[in-house]
Amino acid sequence: MNDLNILNQITMGVILFAFGVLMQTLVTFLIHQRISDQLASRRHSIYHAAARLFISMSSLIVSAVIQSMVWAALYVEIGAFKSFYHSLFFSFSCFSTLGFANFLPDDPFKLLSALEGISGSLNMAWAGGIMYSLVNRFYDSLRVGPNQIEPAQS
């Protein structure tokens, strides 16, 4: 493998990583921030809050699926896999950091899959942080009664 191929893989990986960060940022600020503000603004029934948390988690899952599909399309485009199915399965396992080895790319493309694993790990940590924040806001809203002072914002 020549140095140019390594540089190309790193460049493609960084571009797709940047795409993932942009997508997570948009999901965070367009959906989660609004839901977080709504949860903090007033008391909710458990069902209302559960529906909002479900929407948030669903949007994070859709974001991860879209990002995995973009990685899979790249693998097919550069010739790492002949079939989109194999590429998609491999991409899901790399992005989720499960690392199933049922399908592997050819040797020249293994560096790119490691970069996808890093991107997926950071994505999952980000998603976990978002959900932790939303659940905290929900529990804070349940503890605040009509005559109680709202908890301090952290």
PDB file of C-alpha atoms in Angstrom:
ATOM      1  CA  MET A   1       0.000   0.000   0.000  1.00  0.00           C
ATOM      2  CA  ASN A   2       1.433   3.341  -0.930  1.00  0.00           C
ATOM      3  CA  ASP A   3       1.419   6.514   1.170  1.00  0.00           C
ATOM      4  CA  LEU A   4      -1.057   8.230  -1.148  1.00  0.00           C
ATOM      5  CA  ASN A   5      -3.639   5.508  -0.523  1.00  0.00           C
ATOM      6  CA  ILE A   6      -3.181   5.902   3.243  1.00  0.00           C
ATOM      7  CA  LEU A   7      -3.566   9.666   2.948  1.00  0.00           C
ATOM      8  CA  ASN A   8      -6.699   9.230   0.803  1.00  0.00           C
ATOM      9  CA  GLN A   9      -8.267   6.904   3.381  1.00  0.00           C
ATOM     10  CA  ILE A  10      -7.489   9.291   6.217  1.00  0.00           C
ATOM     11  CA  THR A  11      -8.920  12.190   4.208  1.00  0.00           C
ATOM     12  CA  MET A  12     -12.111  10.263   3.387  1.00  0.00           C
ATOM     13  CA  GLY A  13     -12.425   9.177   7.023  1.00  0.00           C
ATOM     14  CA  VAL A  14     -12.013  12.734   8.295  1.00  0.00           C
ATOM     15  CA  ILE A  15     -14.595  14.019   5.804  1.00  0.00           C
ATOM     16  CA  LEU A  16     -17.138  11.385   6.886  1.00  0.00           C
ATOM     17  CA  PHE A  17     -16.305  12.043  10.536  1.00  0.00           C
ATOM     18  CA  ALA A  18     -17.008  15.749   9.942  1.00  0.00           C
ATOM     19  CA  PHE A  19     -20.300  14.785   8.269  1.00  0.00           C
ATOM     20  CA  GLY A  20     -21.206  12.756  11.368  1.00  0.00           C
ATOM     21  CA  VAL A  21     -20.372  15.635  13.703  1.00  0.00           C
ATOM     22  CA  LEU A  22     -22.467  17.999  11.589  1.00  0.00           C
ATOM     23  CA  MET A  23     -25.372  15.565  11.592  1.00  0.00           C
ATOM     24  CA  GLN A  24     -25.192  15.018  15.363  1.00  0.00           C
ATOM     25  CA  THR A  25     -25.000  18.772  15.916  1.00  0.00           C
ATOM     26  CA  LEU A  26     -28.096  19.355  13.808  1.00  0.00           C
ATOM     27  CA  VAL A  27     -30.011  16.577  15.575  1.00  0.00           C
ATOM     28  CA  THR A  28     -28.906  17.910  18.951  1.00  0.00           C
ATOM     29  CA  PHE A  29     -29.899  21.498  18.341  1.00  0.00           C
ATOM     30  CA  LEU A  30     -32.972  20.995  16.172  1.00  0.00           C
ATOM     31  CA  ILE A  31     -34.639  18.241  18.156  1.00  0.00           C
ATOM     32  CA  HIS A  32     -33.038  17.644  21.526  1.00  0.00           C
ATOM     33  CA  GLN A  33     -32.576  21.240  22.576  1.00  0.00           C
ATOM     34  CA  ARG A  34     -36.243  21.952  21.911  1.00  0.00           C
ATOM     35  CA  ILE A  35     -37.362  18.859  23.800  1.00  0.00           C
ATOM     36  CA  SER A  36     -34.976  19.629  26.656  1.00  0.00           C
ATOM     37  CA  ASP A  37     -36.362  23.156  26.947  1.00  0.00           C
ATOM     38  CA  GLN A  38     -39.935  21.825  26.927  1.00  0.00           C
ATOM     39  CA  LEU A  39     -39.139  19.268  29.617  1.00  0.00           C
ATOM     40  CA  ALA A  40     -37.587  21.943  31.819  1.00  0.00           C
ATOM     41  CA  SER A  41     -40.350  24.497  31.290  1.00  0.00           C
ATOM     42  CA  ARG A  42     -43.235  22.735  33.045  1.00  0.00           C
ATOM     43  CA  ARG A  43     -44.412  19.533  34.684  1.00  0.00           C
ATOM     44  CA  HIS A  44     -45.360  16.683  32.413  1.00  0.00           C
ATOM     45  CA  SER A  45     -47.144  13.425  32.710  1.00  0.00           C
ATOM     46  CA  ILE A  46     -44.908  10.409  32.536  1.00  0.00           C
ATOM     47  CA  TYR A  47     -46.481   9.501  29.182  1.00  0.00           C
ATOM     48  CA  HIS A  48     -45.869  12.923  27.646  1.00  0.00           C
ATOM     49  CA  ALA A  49     -42.236  12.892  28.730  1.00  0.00           C
ATOM     50  CA  ALA A  50     -41.778   9.280  27.603  1.00  0.00           C
ATOM     51  CA  ALA A  51     -43.063  10.234  24.152  1.00  0.00           C
ATOM     52  CA  ARG A  52     -40.568  13.104  23.981  1.00  0.00           C
ATOM     53  CA  LEU A  53     -37.722  10.853  25.095  1.00  0.00           C
ATOM     54  CA  PHE A  54     -38.798   8.269  22.503  1.00  0.00           C
ATOM     55  CA  ILE A  55     -38.658  10.925  19.773  1.00  0.00           C
ATOM     56  CA  SER A  56     -35.181  11.933  20.909  1.00  0.00           C
ATOM     57  CA  MET A  57     -33.856   8.385  21.002  1.00  0.00           C
ATOM     58  CA  SER A  58     -35.441   7.625  17.634  1.00  0.00           C
ATOM     59  CA  SER A  59     -33.797  10.657  16.065  1.00  0.00           C
ATOM     60  CA  LEU A  60     -30.407   9.527  17.403  1.00  0.00           C
ATOM     61  CA  ILE A  61     -30.933   6.042  15.977  1.00  0.00           C
ATOM     62  CA  VAL A  62     -31.974   7.424  12.589  1.00  0.00           C
ATOM     63  CA  SER A  63     -28.894   9.652  12.609  1.00  0.00           C
ATOM     64  CA  ALA A  64     -26.629   6.646  13.323  1.00  0.00           C
ATOM     65  CA  VAL A  65     -28.309   4.590  10.585  1.00  0.00           C
ATOM     66  CA  ILE A  66     -27.880   7.384   8.030  1.00  0.00           C
ATOM     67  CA  GLN A  67     -24.230   7.815   8.965  1.00  0.00           C
ATOM     68  CA  SER A  68     -23.633   4.046   8.660  1.00  0.00           C
ATOM     69  CA  MET A  69     -25.317   4.038   5.262  1.00  0.00           C
ATOM     70  CA  VAL A  70     -23.071   6.860   4.052  1.00  0.00           C
ATOM     71  CA  TRP A  71     -19.995   4.923   5.202  1.00  0.00           C
ATOM     72  CA  ALA A  72     -21.355   1.791   3.461  1.00  0.00           C
ATOM     73  CA  ALA A  73     -21.919   3.706   0.218  1.00  0.00           C
ATOM     74  CA  LEU A  74     -18.329   4.924   0.386  1.00  0.00           C
ATOM     75  CA  TYR A  75     -17.049   1.347   0.817  1.00  0.00           C
ATOM     76  CA  VAL A  76     -18.951   0.238  -2.281  1.00  0.00           C
ATOM     77  CA  GLU A  77     -17.844   3.309  -4.253  1.00  0.00           C
ATOM     78  CA  ILE A  78     -14.138   2.753  -3.563  1.00  0.00           C
ATOM     79  CA  GLY A  79     -14.410  -0.994  -4.237  1.00  0.00           C
ATOM     80  CA  ALA A  80     -13.921  -2.334  -0.706  1.00  0.00           C
ATOM     81  CA  PHE A  81     -17.108  -4.415  -1.116  1.00  0.00           C
ATOM     82  CA  LYS A  82     -18.973  -5.584  -4.183  1.00  0.00           C
ATOM     83  CA  SER A  83     -22.394  -5.691  -2.543  1.00  0.00           C
ATOM     84  CA  PHE A  84     -24.139  -2.905  -0.646  1.00  0.00           C
ATOM     85  CA  TYR A  85     -25.602  -5.483   1.762  1.00  0.00           C
ATOM     86  CA  HIS A  86     -22.165  -6.716   2.825  1.00  0.00           C
ATOM     87  CA  SER A  87     -20.917  -3.164   3.011  1.00  0.00           C
ATOM     88  CA  LEU A  88     -23.882  -2.060   5.127  1.00  0.00           C
ATOM     89  CA  PHE A  89     -23.561  -4.994   7.530  1.00  0.00           C
ATOM     90  CA  PHE A  90     -19.855  -4.288   7.912  1.00  0.00           C
ATOM     91  CA  SER A  91     -20.528  -0.576   8.373  1.00  0.00           C
ATOM     92  CA  PHE A  92     -23.124  -1.149  11.105  1.00  0.00           C
ATOM     93  CA  SER A  93     -20.745  -3.459  12.958  1.00  0.00           C
ATOM     94  CA  CYS A  94     -17.854  -0.974  12.682  1.00  0.00           C
ATOM     95  CA  PHE A  95     -19.935   2.093  13.537  1.00  0.00           C
ATOM     96  CA  SER A  96     -21.445   0.400  16.581  1.00  0.00           C
ATOM     97  CA  THR A  97     -17.952  -0.904  17.487  1.00  0.00           C
ATOM     98  CA  LEU A  98     -19.274  -4.472  17.741  1.00  0.00           C
ATOM     99  CA  GLY A  99     -16.701  -5.565  15.183  1.00  0.00           C
ATOM    100  CA  PHE A 100     -18.363  -8.657  13.731  1.00  0.00           C
ATOM    101  CA  ALA A 101     -15.927 -10.151  11.242  1.00  0.00           C
ATOM    102  CA  ASN A 102     -18.416 -11.844   8.905  1.00  0.00           C
ATOM    103  CA  PHE A 103     -17.459  -9.514   6.073  1.00  0.00           C
ATOM    104  CA  LEU A 104     -14.136  -7.740   5.791  1.00  0.00           C
ATOM    105  CA  PRO A 105     -12.875  -5.202   3.285  1.00  0.00           C
ATOM    106  CA  ASP A 106      -9.824  -5.930   1.202  1.00  0.00           C
ATOM    107  CA  ASP A 107      -6.496  -5.111   2.866  1.00  0.00           C
ATOM    108  CA  PRO A 108      -6.024  -1.665   1.309  1.00  0.00           C
ATOM    109  CA  PHE A 109      -9.244  -0.409   2.955  1.00  0.00           C
ATOM    110  CA  LYS A 110      -8.879  -1.595   6.562  1.00  0.00           C
ATOM    111  CA  LEU A 111      -7.596   1.759   7.817  1.00  0.00           C
ATOM    112  CA  LEU A 112     -10.840   3.422   6.731  1.00  0.00           C
ATOM    113  CA  SER A 113     -12.878   0.929   8.785  1.00  0.00           C
ATOM    114  CA  ALA A 114     -10.831   1.764  11.892  1.00  0.00           C
ATOM    115  CA  LEU A 115     -11.659   5.439  11.352  1.00  0.00           C
ATOM    116  CA  GLU A 116     -15.346   4.524  11.135  1.00  0.00           C
ATOM    117  CA  GLY A 117     -15.047   2.746  14.483  1.00  0.00           C
ATOM    118  CA  ILE A 118     -13.616   5.894  16.071  1.00  0.00           C
ATOM    119  CA  SER A 119     -16.413   7.973  14.554  1.00  0.00           C
ATOM    120  CA  GLY A 120     -19.065   5.550  15.796  1.00  0.00           C
ATOM    121  CA  SER A 121     -17.602   5.450  19.320  1.00  0.00           C
ATOM    122  CA  LEU A 122     -17.717   9.213  19.591  1.00  0.00           C
ATOM    123  CA  ASN A 123     -21.226   9.267  18.124  1.00  0.00           C
ATOM    124  CA  MET A 124     -22.478   6.758  20.710  1.00  0.00           C
ATOM    125  CA  ALA A 125     -20.882   8.718  23.567  1.00  0.00           C
ATOM    126  CA  TRP A 126     -22.502  11.919  22.297  1.00  0.00           C
ATOM    127  CA  ALA A 127     -25.887  10.207  22.045  1.00  0.00           C
ATOM    128  CA  GLY A 128     -25.522   8.844  25.569  1.00  0.00           C
ATOM    129  CA  GLY A 129     -24.733  12.314  26.890  1.00  0.00           C
ATOM    130  CA  ILE A 130     -27.770  13.776  25.163  1.00  0.00           C
ATOM    131  CA  MET A 131     -30.100  11.134  26.576  1.00  0.00           C
ATOM    132  CA  TYR A 132     -28.626  11.499  30.070  1.00  0.00           C
ATOM    133  CA  SER A 133     -29.246  15.243  29.913  1.00  0.00           C
ATOM    134  CA  LEU A 134     -32.841  14.810  28.741  1.00  0.00           C
ATOM    135  CA  VAL A 135     -33.670  12.199  31.356  1.00  0.00           C
ATOM    136  CA  ASN A 136     -32.183  14.467  34.056  1.00  0.00           C
ATOM    137  CA  ARG A 137     -34.364  17.343  32.864  1.00  0.00           C
ATOM    138  CA  PHE A 138     -37.394  15.093  32.950  1.00  0.00           C
ATOM    139  CA  TYR A 139     -36.710  13.931  36.524  1.00  0.00           C
ATOM    140  CA  ASP A 140     -36.080  17.510  37.613  1.00  0.00           C
ATOM    141  CA  SER A 141     -39.446  18.527  36.159  1.00  0.00           C
ATOM    142  CA  LEU A 142     -41.165  15.710  38.093  1.00  0.00           C
ATOM    143  CA  ARG A 143     -39.616  16.840  41.388  1.00  0.00           C
ATOM    144  CA  VAL A 144     -40.695  20.457  40.981  1.00  0.00           C
ATOM    145  CA  GLY A 145     -44.157  21.013  42.403  1.00  0.00           C
ATOM    146  CA  PRO A 146     -46.359  24.091  41.908  1.00  0.00           C
ATOM    147  CA  ASN A 147     -45.077  25.765  45.123  1.00  0.00           C
ATOM    148  CA  GLN A 148     -41.462  24.612  44.935  1.00  0.00           C
ATOM    149  CA  ILE A 149     -38.414  26.408  43.608  1.00  0.00           C
ATOM    150  CA  GLU A 150     -37.012  25.008  40.377  1.00  0.00           C
ATOM    151  CA  PRO A 151     -33.696  23.178  40.695  1.00  0.00           C
ATOM    152  CA  ALA A 152     -30.577  25.080  39.686  1.00  0.00           C
ATOM    153  CA  GLN A 153     -29.591  24.717  36.051  1.00  0.00           C
ATOM    154  CA  SER A 154     -26.244  23.045  35.599  1.00  0.00           C
TER     155      SER A 154
END
